[in-house]
């Protein structure tokens, strides 16, 4: 039987199909062998594969072999849409074309590779619900923008091939989609008159027949959380591959927690009845209900629930603003009254009574969806106030106006949420203990580079943070370096003339003094950013850990950059992440200021990106409720939270930022660190030790000219 190594070798079928451009990589073949073994043995593998290893082929080839040879199903989950698109539009078609039908037939009983992209049900339009909304639009929608959005959906529905949001044009009122999307709670199944034309059911049939399922992390962990309750929507699978696995803890924690916002509750209530216009789903039911008075009573309950909603979230906001809660974290249950759950329960019971009196089957199903949503929100609210989910951190989030829908213009973006403090035990039970192999891979899963043939305890120590936080202790570990020549392609510059964040931003004193210190810090930081950007004539990513600092620096350097003819793109001000990234690629003198998402999952090859500036070591703010709770738990267990949690997380994120620069063998450039702690603190060497072997380092010390090299020996 052909092995994965043979398929990926210089004389294998992929090399024959690709031709002279193909280049076999030992790291890729070693990873493929390890994945192949883990799948055969039903064990778990954690593999860090540096940029350029070709890890997608390294797991796709064993996955395809397993699907064909054993007729098994493999789920591949990624964090970013771009990687899903790469797998579905490039990698899998290439492999399917390379491995011809005769080869596949010789492999096993499943002679055909059937790969599908799995999307959540809410991504698909319901033909029946769209028709219903169109017929009743005058009674459902209160303004022209909503009706125009409905018409855009109708026009698109006649042309779309898959009926999913990915091809839907932008809508003036995005909330209109809620009225026409596919929903399990109001699905009529085979009784639906549009069943044969249902986009979701078609996608479901493809999913059930597929042997390779590609999805995002959010969908996978949403399904895993449902499976923990005895349900789920993915078909049974035998193997799981989690690419971009450095994001797994964050996504899993979110989906095993709860989150209730004022906007979400009000969206349900205004869908049922809009106070200003008198329109909505309930009023248009009056003609169908056996007792129109029931509708009037339900509308009254909607208004009571709306008042309860506003009262509840106003109390949450007042609690945060009172100063009684540090950072919004709720350390004990029942800190406020809960009028919302009883109000939603009363509304839910009334809608159940109406449902029984309606003869129109479609409306009974439609009403059922609203009943389930009211029930779910009421239960979530009760659980969040009473803090009935053990092992979680609870907090209030009050972060401004959402501004998405006109009817919500006056609604504050206030929410209450909880997440598991330690998601590892949950994943140990429901993912790693579920009886199938799990492959975790990313370019950043360890906290330091380990020499080849190092003792296992050294390798285990390098992966200790990932193993503990994800609950996969005992997994096979593999660290594969990048085939890129970092000694020749990149230079790390540590600029010690940049301001030290702690000195400038954590001064004691009055608010005015702290504000002045913060202004002085950003002014000094802006000067160093400007210097290094001009050194390369643009082509720079400038990475920040906070938007406030990002915006302040952007304002300070906008004029000087314009004078130099260097286009400035600012995340959060100049369009969506995709928009500004596309604009950055169009001009190789561009300068992009980004935070959060630009540290990872961004790929710009060639001269367009030749300078990555890291303004600050990416430590998590220790006062965020979930982070604070994690650190407190480590302290309570006798550990050192800074060494055991804060540093490893920052190191892994630092590696992600560093990794934005070199994406191909032809890339050249420099990574500049404007946080002197990397050179002056006791833990700074841990960041340097995490980087690929051979990276040359230059230090700019205070008092030196920026073009004078400093001997880094002895650091």
XYZ file of C-alpha atoms in Angstrom:
715
model
C 0.000 0.000 0.000
C 1.361 3.447 -0.910
C 2.438 5.494 2.129
C 2.012 9.215 2.680
C 5.799 9.651 2.463
C 5.872 7.975 -0.938
C 3.045 10.168 -2.206
C 4.892 13.328 -1.110
C 8.356 12.245 -2.305
C 10.270 13.517 -5.344
C 9.133 10.548 -7.429
C 5.578 10.419 -6.094
C 2.321 11.222 -7.937
C 2.144 14.813 -6.651
C 5.633 15.581 -7.979
C 4.682 14.042 -11.312
C 1.520 16.155 -11.519
C 3.072 19.469 -10.442
C 6.291 19.087 -12.408
C 9.568 20.996 -11.914
C 7.971 23.405 -9.434
C 7.511 20.586 -6.912
C 10.006 20.375 -4.086
C 9.881 17.595 -1.535
C 10.410 18.637 2.077
C 11.653 16.306 4.761
C 9.646 18.161 7.432
C 6.458 17.687 5.427
C 7.045 13.960 4.968
C 7.864 13.486 8.665
C 4.653 15.249 9.632
C 2.635 13.178 7.154
C 4.053 9.968 8.638
C 3.167 11.110 12.158
C -0.395 12.009 11.117
C -0.728 8.676 9.328
C 0.389 6.816 12.456
C -1.916 8.758 14.790
C -4.918 8.038 12.568
C -4.059 4.356 12.293
C -3.653 4.024 16.062
C -6.531 6.320 17.030
C -4.177 8.491 19.091
C -3.547 12.229 19.376
C -0.780 14.303 17.804
C 0.364 17.854 18.520
C 2.664 19.102 15.779
C 4.204 22.533 15.428
C 5.113 23.011 11.774
C 7.016 26.137 10.843
C 6.004 28.350 7.949
C 6.803 26.708 4.623
C 6.566 23.105 5.810
C 3.423 22.577 3.742
C 1.407 21.247 6.632
C -1.901 21.193 4.744
C -0.612 18.523 2.336
C 1.031 16.770 5.291
C -2.362 16.145 6.903
C -4.546 16.041 3.774
C -2.735 13.100 2.192
C -3.121 10.832 5.283
C -6.708 12.064 5.688
C -7.579 11.152 2.099
C -5.887 7.769 2.451
C -7.825 7.041 5.630
C -11.105 8.119 4.064
C -10.540 5.894 1.033
C -8.853 2.873 2.634
C -11.066 2.556 5.685
C -14.168 4.388 4.451
C -13.838 6.771 7.425
C -14.827 10.431 7.775
C -12.327 13.158 8.672
C -13.232 16.620 9.976
C -10.750 19.413 9.226
C -11.412 22.637 11.148
C -9.524 25.899 10.624
C -9.791 29.298 12.276
C -9.665 31.543 9.211
C -11.829 31.662 6.103
C -8.727 32.090 3.931
C -7.371 28.694 4.960
C -10.744 27.022 4.381
C -10.808 28.550 0.907
C -7.264 27.347 0.263
C -8.184 23.788 1.250
C -11.425 23.683 -0.741
C -10.414 25.669 -3.843
C -6.753 24.727 -4.218
C -5.303 21.914 -2.125
C -8.088 19.310 -2.184
C -8.870 19.729 -5.921
C -5.164 19.414 -6.720
C -4.833 16.243 -4.675
C -8.034 14.790 -6.100
C -6.752 15.431 -9.616
C -3.337 14.037 -8.752
C -4.591 10.830 -7.174
C -6.429 9.405 -10.169
C -9.432 7.093 -9.922
C -7.343 3.949 -10.451
C -5.081 4.905 -7.540
C -8.031 5.617 -5.261
C -9.801 2.435 -6.307
C -6.739 0.408 -5.357
C -6.642 2.084 -1.937
C -9.923 0.859 -0.574
C -13.698 0.536 -0.665
C -14.445 4.277 -0.912
C -13.082 4.953 -4.384
C -14.156 8.594 -4.479
C -12.883 11.586 -2.512
C -15.924 13.624 -1.460
C -14.919 16.846 0.314
C -17.435 19.508 1.332
C -17.281 22.844 3.120
C -19.662 22.713 6.073
C -21.471 25.905 7.080
C -23.857 26.551 9.930
C -27.553 26.238 9.127
C -28.133 29.953 9.595
C -25.907 30.604 6.572
C -28.586 29.252 4.215
C -31.740 30.956 2.965
C -35.035 29.161 3.498
C -37.065 29.283 0.277
C -40.298 28.830 2.234
C -39.538 31.547 4.794
C -38.410 33.938 2.055
C -41.708 33.440 0.237
C -43.634 33.967 3.480
C -41.713 37.144 4.316
C -42.284 38.471 0.814
C -46.036 37.873 1.001
C -46.263 39.624 4.383
C -43.609 42.314 3.999
C -46.037 45.200 4.505
C -47.019 43.774 7.901
C -43.533 42.616 8.931
C -41.246 45.501 7.997
C -41.617 49.074 9.146
C -39.276 50.937 6.781
C -38.207 51.039 3.167
C -34.636 49.975 3.894
C -35.847 46.654 5.327
C -38.075 46.040 2.304
C -35.257 46.911 -0.087
C -33.025 44.438 1.747
C -35.700 41.777 1.344
C -35.866 42.492 -2.389
C -32.078 42.125 -2.667
C -32.371 38.693 -1.054
C -35.218 37.736 -3.405
C -33.256 38.727 -6.512
C -30.201 36.877 -5.262
C -32.221 33.758 -4.386
C -33.194 33.288 -8.048
C -29.529 33.224 -9.096
C -27.598 31.643 -6.228
C -26.350 28.106 -6.625
C -25.805 27.219 -2.978
C -28.118 29.700 -1.203
C -25.512 30.661 1.385
C -24.448 34.023 2.777
C -21.048 33.833 1.092
C -22.515 35.139 -2.186
C -25.233 37.441 -0.782
C -24.717 41.158 -1.634
C -24.505 43.636 1.281
C -27.856 44.542 2.870
C -28.995 47.909 4.205
C -30.698 46.033 7.027
C -28.673 42.893 7.821
C -31.313 41.919 10.397
C -33.741 41.068 7.583
C -31.725 37.881 7.028
C -33.061 36.617 10.350
C -36.560 36.487 8.819
C -35.517 34.278 5.881
C -32.651 32.104 7.090
C -32.930 28.378 7.611
C -33.678 27.503 11.234
C -33.991 24.078 12.818
C -36.750 25.286 15.150
C -39.119 26.161 12.314
C -38.021 23.557 9.782
C -40.969 21.539 8.433
C -38.758 18.767 7.100
C -40.301 16.698 4.325
C -43.641 18.419 4.895
C -42.161 21.674 3.636
C -43.487 22.569 0.155
C -39.967 23.730 -0.744
C -38.183 20.650 0.617
C -36.907 19.514 -2.788
C -35.481 22.996 -3.440
C -34.112 23.552 0.072
C -30.520 24.766 -0.007
C -29.786 23.570 3.511
C -31.195 20.089 2.939
C -29.123 19.818 -0.213
C -26.023 20.852 1.738
C -26.957 18.388 4.466
C -27.157 15.507 1.980
C -23.738 16.429 0.605
C -22.344 16.543 4.137
C -23.762 13.119 5.014
C -22.255 11.614 1.861
C -18.833 13.278 2.246
C -15.718 11.684 3.718
C -13.787 14.957 4.209
C -15.592 17.769 6.047
C -13.981 21.218 6.158
C -15.380 23.773 8.612
C -14.315 26.589 10.907
C -13.438 26.277 14.582
C -16.614 28.062 15.653
C -18.856 25.526 13.928
C -16.831 22.562 15.179
C -16.901 23.653 18.821
C -20.533 24.680 18.594
C -21.264 21.116 17.513
C -18.991 19.735 20.238
C -20.838 21.755 22.903
C -24.152 20.400 21.595
C -22.771 16.848 21.603
C -21.931 17.323 25.266
C -25.708 17.786 25.761
C -26.551 14.718 23.684
C -27.233 16.424 20.350
C -25.192 17.763 17.425
C -25.449 18.498 13.739
C -22.228 17.110 12.239
C -22.452 13.479 11.091
C -20.357 10.930 12.948
C -16.636 11.226 12.247
C -13.520 9.166 12.994
C -10.709 11.725 12.935
C -10.368 15.433 13.716
C -7.688 17.770 12.377
C -7.552 21.212 14.008
C -5.348 23.517 11.957
C -4.411 26.969 13.336
C -4.712 25.209 16.682
C -3.216 28.111 18.638
C -6.745 29.597 18.630
C -8.524 26.481 19.898
C -8.646 27.432 23.586
C -10.252 30.802 22.920
C -12.914 29.456 20.542
C -13.721 26.409 22.664
C -14.023 28.530 25.804
C -16.490 30.833 24.060
C -18.717 27.976 22.869
C -18.778 26.195 26.211
C -19.845 29.433 27.909
C -22.876 31.741 27.707
C -23.351 35.233 26.311
C -26.530 37.324 26.438
C -26.704 40.884 25.043
C -29.362 43.548 25.121
C -29.298 43.772 21.327
C -29.963 40.046 20.943
C -33.001 40.114 23.228
C -34.381 43.285 21.667
C -33.959 41.844 18.195
C -36.290 38.981 19.120
C -38.832 41.292 20.753
C -38.909 43.845 17.922
C -39.255 41.003 15.423
C -42.391 39.971 17.258
C -43.732 43.526 17.639
C -42.378 46.994 16.870
C -43.729 49.553 19.279
C -43.418 52.556 16.948
C -44.921 51.083 13.794
C -47.232 48.464 15.276
C -45.797 45.918 12.826
C -44.095 42.607 13.390
C -44.721 38.894 13.324
C -47.439 38.804 16.015
C -49.752 41.522 14.582
C -49.883 39.829 11.188
C -51.005 36.611 12.939
C -54.237 38.278 14.088
C -56.034 37.211 10.924
C -55.024 33.577 11.453
C -55.503 33.160 15.195
C -58.734 31.681 16.507
C -58.958 34.405 19.156
C -57.508 37.774 18.056
C -57.518 38.785 21.707
C -54.736 36.248 22.258
C -52.534 38.264 19.907
C -53.282 41.482 21.813
C -52.321 39.803 25.079
C -49.127 38.477 23.503
C -48.246 41.952 22.213
C -48.748 43.304 25.725
C -46.335 40.656 27.023
C -43.790 41.666 24.366
C -43.939 45.233 25.662
C -43.561 44.005 29.249
C -40.579 41.887 28.215
C -39.092 44.919 26.462
C -39.401 46.961 29.665
C -37.893 44.097 31.669
C -35.048 43.843 29.150
C -34.222 47.532 29.381
C -34.439 47.429 33.181
C -32.213 44.363 33.436
C -29.446 45.653 31.177
C -29.680 49.169 32.669
C -29.084 47.591 36.083
C -26.072 45.733 34.679
C -24.667 48.967 33.282
C -25.292 50.805 36.554
C -23.560 48.015 38.449
C -20.462 48.393 36.271
C -20.453 52.175 36.492
C -20.991 52.192 40.272
C -17.448 51.003 40.894
C -18.680 48.048 42.941
C -17.243 45.678 40.346
C -13.602 45.743 39.429
C -13.334 45.359 35.626
C -16.963 44.218 35.322
C -16.342 40.801 36.816
C -19.171 39.364 38.929
C -17.559 37.322 41.671
C -20.800 36.160 43.331
C -24.287 35.222 42.120
C -27.515 37.229 42.274
C -25.901 40.663 42.308
C -28.943 42.081 40.516
C -32.597 41.179 40.162
C -33.707 39.222 37.116
C -37.036 40.491 35.756
C -36.159 39.323 32.238
C -36.503 35.550 32.668
C -40.065 35.695 34.101
C -41.088 38.149 31.365
C -39.702 35.926 28.604
C -41.295 32.856 30.177
C -44.699 34.542 30.265
C -44.333 35.538 26.623
C -43.209 32.042 25.688
C -46.257 30.424 27.336
C -48.606 32.850 25.594
C -47.023 32.073 22.213
C -47.465 28.352 22.910
C -51.185 28.940 23.415
C -51.376 30.895 20.164
C -49.518 28.143 18.342
C -52.167 25.608 19.311
C -54.951 27.817 17.917
C -53.357 28.420 14.513
C -54.361 26.071 11.728
C -51.706 27.194 9.258
C -48.903 24.647 9.685
C -46.171 26.965 8.387
C -47.038 29.594 10.994
C -47.049 27.006 13.774
C -43.479 26.107 12.839
C -42.528 29.776 12.518
C -43.948 30.560 15.935
C -42.161 27.565 17.379
C -38.794 29.124 16.484
C -39.645 32.279 18.438
C -40.839 30.161 21.378
C -37.535 28.294 21.460
C -35.505 31.509 21.270
C -37.445 33.129 24.111
C -37.058 29.967 26.184
C -33.315 29.769 25.505
C -32.692 33.423 26.362
C -34.691 33.151 29.566
C -32.687 30.117 30.669
C -29.385 31.770 29.760
C -30.313 34.877 31.729
C -31.226 32.814 34.789
C -27.974 30.812 34.565
C -25.849 33.961 34.202
C -27.435 35.785 37.130
C -27.436 32.716 39.395
C -23.975 31.646 38.111
C -25.193 28.081 37.848
C -22.461 26.914 35.449
C -19.568 25.780 37.662
C -15.951 26.538 36.903
C -16.738 29.715 34.963
C -15.794 33.363 35.214
C -18.773 35.747 34.931
C -18.637 39.343 33.778
C -20.585 42.310 32.419
C -19.520 43.791 29.103
C -20.504 47.396 28.384
C -18.688 48.521 25.266
C -20.727 51.185 23.504
C -23.422 51.421 20.854
C -23.753 48.634 18.298
C -25.461 50.822 15.673
C -26.332 47.922 13.374
C -30.103 48.360 13.063
C -32.091 51.602 13.014
C -34.583 50.338 15.563
C -31.680 49.563 17.900
C -30.021 52.974 17.571
C -30.689 53.851 21.203
C -29.637 50.483 22.580
C -26.359 50.276 24.448
C -24.170 47.303 23.662
C -24.456 45.767 27.101
C -24.058 42.081 27.741
C -23.416 39.513 30.418
C -21.287 36.452 29.775
C -19.403 33.546 31.253
C -16.680 31.206 30.040
C -14.904 28.210 31.592
C -11.817 29.298 33.483
C -10.105 26.096 32.359
C -11.462 24.519 29.196
C -8.857 21.732 29.300
C -10.918 19.240 31.359
C -13.929 19.820 29.089
C -11.891 19.115 25.957
C -10.260 16.124 27.620
C -13.700 14.575 28.119
C -15.561 15.612 24.988
C -12.811 15.871 22.359
C -9.755 13.850 23.309
C -11.788 11.230 25.162
C -14.375 10.711 22.418
C -12.692 7.719 20.789
C -11.261 9.304 17.636
C -7.811 10.588 16.719
C -7.192 14.331 17.066
C -4.437 16.185 15.224
C -3.519 19.675 16.448
C -1.230 21.702 14.218
C -0.024 25.283 13.914
C 3.176 27.216 13.370
C 2.989 28.342 17.024
C 2.186 25.762 19.694
C 5.422 25.664 21.682
C 7.126 28.338 23.748
C 10.683 27.678 22.638
C 12.671 26.015 19.884
C 14.019 22.574 20.801
C 17.187 21.124 19.327
C 16.924 18.047 17.137
C 17.070 14.774 19.072
C 16.530 16.638 22.340
C 15.324 14.552 25.307
C 11.564 14.104 25.448
C 11.291 16.104 28.659
C 12.678 19.144 26.808
C 10.103 18.749 24.053
C 7.337 18.231 26.601
C 8.394 21.372 28.477
C 8.259 23.396 25.256
C 4.657 22.250 24.650
C 3.605 22.251 28.318
C 1.340 25.288 28.088
C -0.579 23.966 25.067
C -0.937 20.478 26.547
C -2.250 21.774 29.868
C -4.619 24.412 28.527
C -6.166 22.083 25.940
C -6.319 18.960 28.091
C -4.307 16.808 25.678
C -1.564 15.580 27.984
C -0.123 12.322 26.665
C -0.392 13.290 23.008
C 2.526 12.586 20.681
C 4.596 15.758 20.223
C 6.486 16.953 17.173
C 8.277 20.227 16.487
C 9.265 20.827 12.868
C 11.302 23.867 11.932
C 10.712 25.925 8.836
C 12.643 25.111 5.630
C 13.195 28.863 5.162
C 16.688 30.313 5.662
C 15.939 32.790 8.438
C 19.627 33.613 8.897
C 19.617 35.048 5.382
C 16.027 36.239 4.991
C 15.260 38.180 8.165
C 16.892 40.412 10.763
C 15.508 41.019 14.256
C 16.084 44.549 15.486
C 15.606 45.352 19.159
C 15.289 49.099 19.513
C 16.057 49.974 23.118
C 15.675 53.667 22.384
C 11.901 53.163 22.225
C 9.933 54.077 25.366
C 9.450 51.350 27.962
C 5.686 50.702 28.274
C 5.675 50.068 32.014
C 7.554 53.267 32.891
C 5.378 55.474 30.727
C 1.925 54.018 31.225
C 1.865 52.775 34.814
C 2.912 55.895 36.689
C 1.131 56.606 39.923
C -0.497 59.942 40.493
C -3.520 61.897 39.459
C -5.507 61.162 36.319
C -4.088 64.256 34.621
C -0.551 63.042 35.306
C -1.322 59.589 33.966
C -2.902 61.114 30.861
C 0.184 63.227 30.310
C 2.423 60.174 30.727
C 0.311 58.244 28.231
C 0.538 61.081 25.719
C 4.302 61.267 26.143
C 4.535 57.493 25.616
C 2.554 57.499 22.373
C 4.460 60.538 21.063
C 7.796 58.827 21.725
C 6.517 55.534 20.263
C 5.230 57.308 17.153
C 8.697 58.779 16.494
C 10.324 55.344 16.564
C 7.570 53.833 14.384
C 8.026 56.630 11.872
C 11.802 56.166 11.825
C 11.643 52.425 11.108
C 8.842 52.756 8.557
C 10.856 55.320 6.608
C 13.928 53.050 6.775
C 12.206 50.545 4.455
C 10.141 53.041 2.475
C 6.904 51.544 3.779
C 5.884 47.962 3.131
C 5.262 47.706 6.859
C 2.897 46.117 9.330
C 2.874 47.938 12.671
C 1.338 45.668 15.324
C -0.276 47.015 18.499
C -1.817 45.429 21.587
C -4.445 48.156 22.087
C -6.591 50.230 19.756
C -6.203 53.358 21.870
C -2.439 53.376 21.332
C -2.903 52.413 17.678
C -5.226 55.366 17.007
C -2.983 57.804 18.876
C 0.094 56.742 16.886
C -1.890 56.803 13.635
C -2.881 60.407 14.276
C 0.707 61.368 15.082
C 2.315 59.823 11.986
C -0.403 60.456 9.373
C 1.009 63.824 8.286
C 4.693 62.798 8.086
C 3.784 59.629 6.160
C 1.702 61.638 3.702
C 4.694 63.957 3.174
C 6.785 60.885 2.310
C 4.120 59.546 -0.055
C 3.522 56.471 2.118
C -0.167 55.413 2.218
C -1.466 54.814 5.755
C -4.101 52.170 6.501
C -5.582 51.975 10.002
C -7.548 48.995 11.316
C -10.861 50.115 12.761
C -11.004 53.294 10.667
C -10.237 52.510 7.031
C -12.591 49.623 6.304
C -12.835 45.946 7.070
C -9.824 43.763 7.712
C -10.142 42.287 4.215
C -10.497 45.705 2.572
C -7.433 47.264 4.117
C -5.366 44.127 3.521
C -6.272 44.191 -0.182
C -5.382 47.885 -0.374
C -2.081 47.169 1.385
C -1.193 44.574 -1.247
C -1.882 47.028 -4.074
C 0.871 49.485 -3.076
C 4.218 48.214 -1.800
C 4.844 51.536 -0.008
C 1.798 51.126 2.238
C 1.927 51.181 6.032
C -0.734 49.213 7.896
C -1.437 49.720 11.604
C -3.208 46.712 13.067
C -4.126 45.094 16.362
C -5.586 41.764 17.460
C -6.365 39.867 14.243
C -3.382 41.221 12.287
C -0.978 39.365 14.573
C -2.113 36.099 12.987
C -3.686 34.570 9.879
C -2.430 37.274 7.482
C -0.309 36.264 4.503
C 1.473 38.867 2.343
C 4.274 37.470 0.210
C 7.005 39.355 -1.609
C 8.259 42.911 -1.389
C 4.841 44.215 -0.313
C 5.689 43.295 3.297
C 9.316 43.798 4.260
C 9.008 45.314 7.717
C 7.042 44.091 10.743
C 7.127 46.413 13.755
C 6.016 44.995 17.104
C 5.259 47.965 19.318
C 4.806 46.031 22.541
C 5.234 42.478 23.803
C 1.735 40.998 23.502
C 0.827 40.241 27.097
C -2.858 39.852 27.866
C -4.235 42.626 30.102
C -4.292 40.882 33.505
C -7.472 42.645 34.607
C -9.732 41.128 31.943
C -12.231 38.988 33.848
C -11.453 35.607 32.269
C -7.694 36.194 32.309
C -7.845 37.416 35.899
C -9.768 34.294 36.909
C -7.193 32.029 35.221
C -4.322 33.748 36.996
C -6.111 33.545 40.356
C -6.712 29.826 39.906
C -3.014 29.189 39.215
C -2.093 31.199 42.318
C -4.603 29.254 44.425
C -2.974 26.023 43.218
C 0.433 27.255 44.367
C 1.743 28.166 40.922
C 3.319 31.267 39.403
C 0.663 32.747 37.089
C 3.054 35.085 35.287
C 5.539 32.344 34.450
C 3.001 29.583 33.862
C 0.371 31.479 31.893
C 1.089 35.114 31.023
C 4.532 34.561 29.521
C 3.661 31.442 27.455
C 0.620 33.139 25.944
C 2.622 36.256 25.096
C 5.450 34.205 23.586
C 3.086 32.269 21.323
C 1.405 35.494 20.172
C 4.831 37.093 19.651
C 5.797 34.174 17.403
C 2.600 34.771 15.424
C 3.498 38.423 14.904
C 7.079 37.550 13.913
C 5.726 34.976 11.471
C 3.878 37.605 9.403
C 7.138 38.588 7.663
C 8.571 35.503 5.964
C 5.919 33.611 3.975
C 8.056 32.277 1.101
C 11.675 31.531 0.213
C 11.923 34.817 -1.686
C 10.790 37.083 1.164
C 13.296 39.404 2.830
C 12.897 41.943 5.599
C 13.218 42.881 9.230
C 11.205 42.528 12.407
C 11.561 45.487 14.771
C 10.675 45.223 18.460
C 9.983 48.560 20.148
C 9.651 47.116 23.648
C 12.971 47.198 25.492
C 11.759 44.594 27.991
C 12.784 41.920 25.483
C 16.391 42.942 26.185
C 16.234 44.186 29.784
C 13.832 41.867 31.624
C 14.603 38.449 33.054
C 11.944 36.888 30.828
C 12.924 38.703 27.616
C 15.241 35.899 26.536
C 12.249 33.543 26.424
C 10.808 35.542 23.523
C 14.103 35.442 21.636
C 14.539 31.726 22.345
C 11.170 31.009 20.735
C 12.278 32.269 17.314
C 13.645 30.123 14.472
C 17.269 29.110 14.728
C 19.817 31.421 13.158
C 17.870 34.705 13.184
C 20.486 37.503 13.312
C 19.820 40.070 16.023
C 20.784 43.733 16.115
C 20.293 45.930 19.161
C 19.964 49.695 19.021
C 21.024 50.968 22.434
C 20.270 54.410 23.888
C 22.885 56.889 22.739
C 23.759 54.902 19.620
C 22.962 55.811 16.057
C 20.345 53.536 14.557
C 22.716 52.262 11.893
C 25.378 51.036 14.294
C 25.351 47.300 14.933
C 25.630 46.091 18.487
C 27.259 42.812 19.419
C 24.453 40.632 20.773
C 26.815 38.040 22.203
C 26.136 37.300 25.825
C 22.483 38.271 25.714
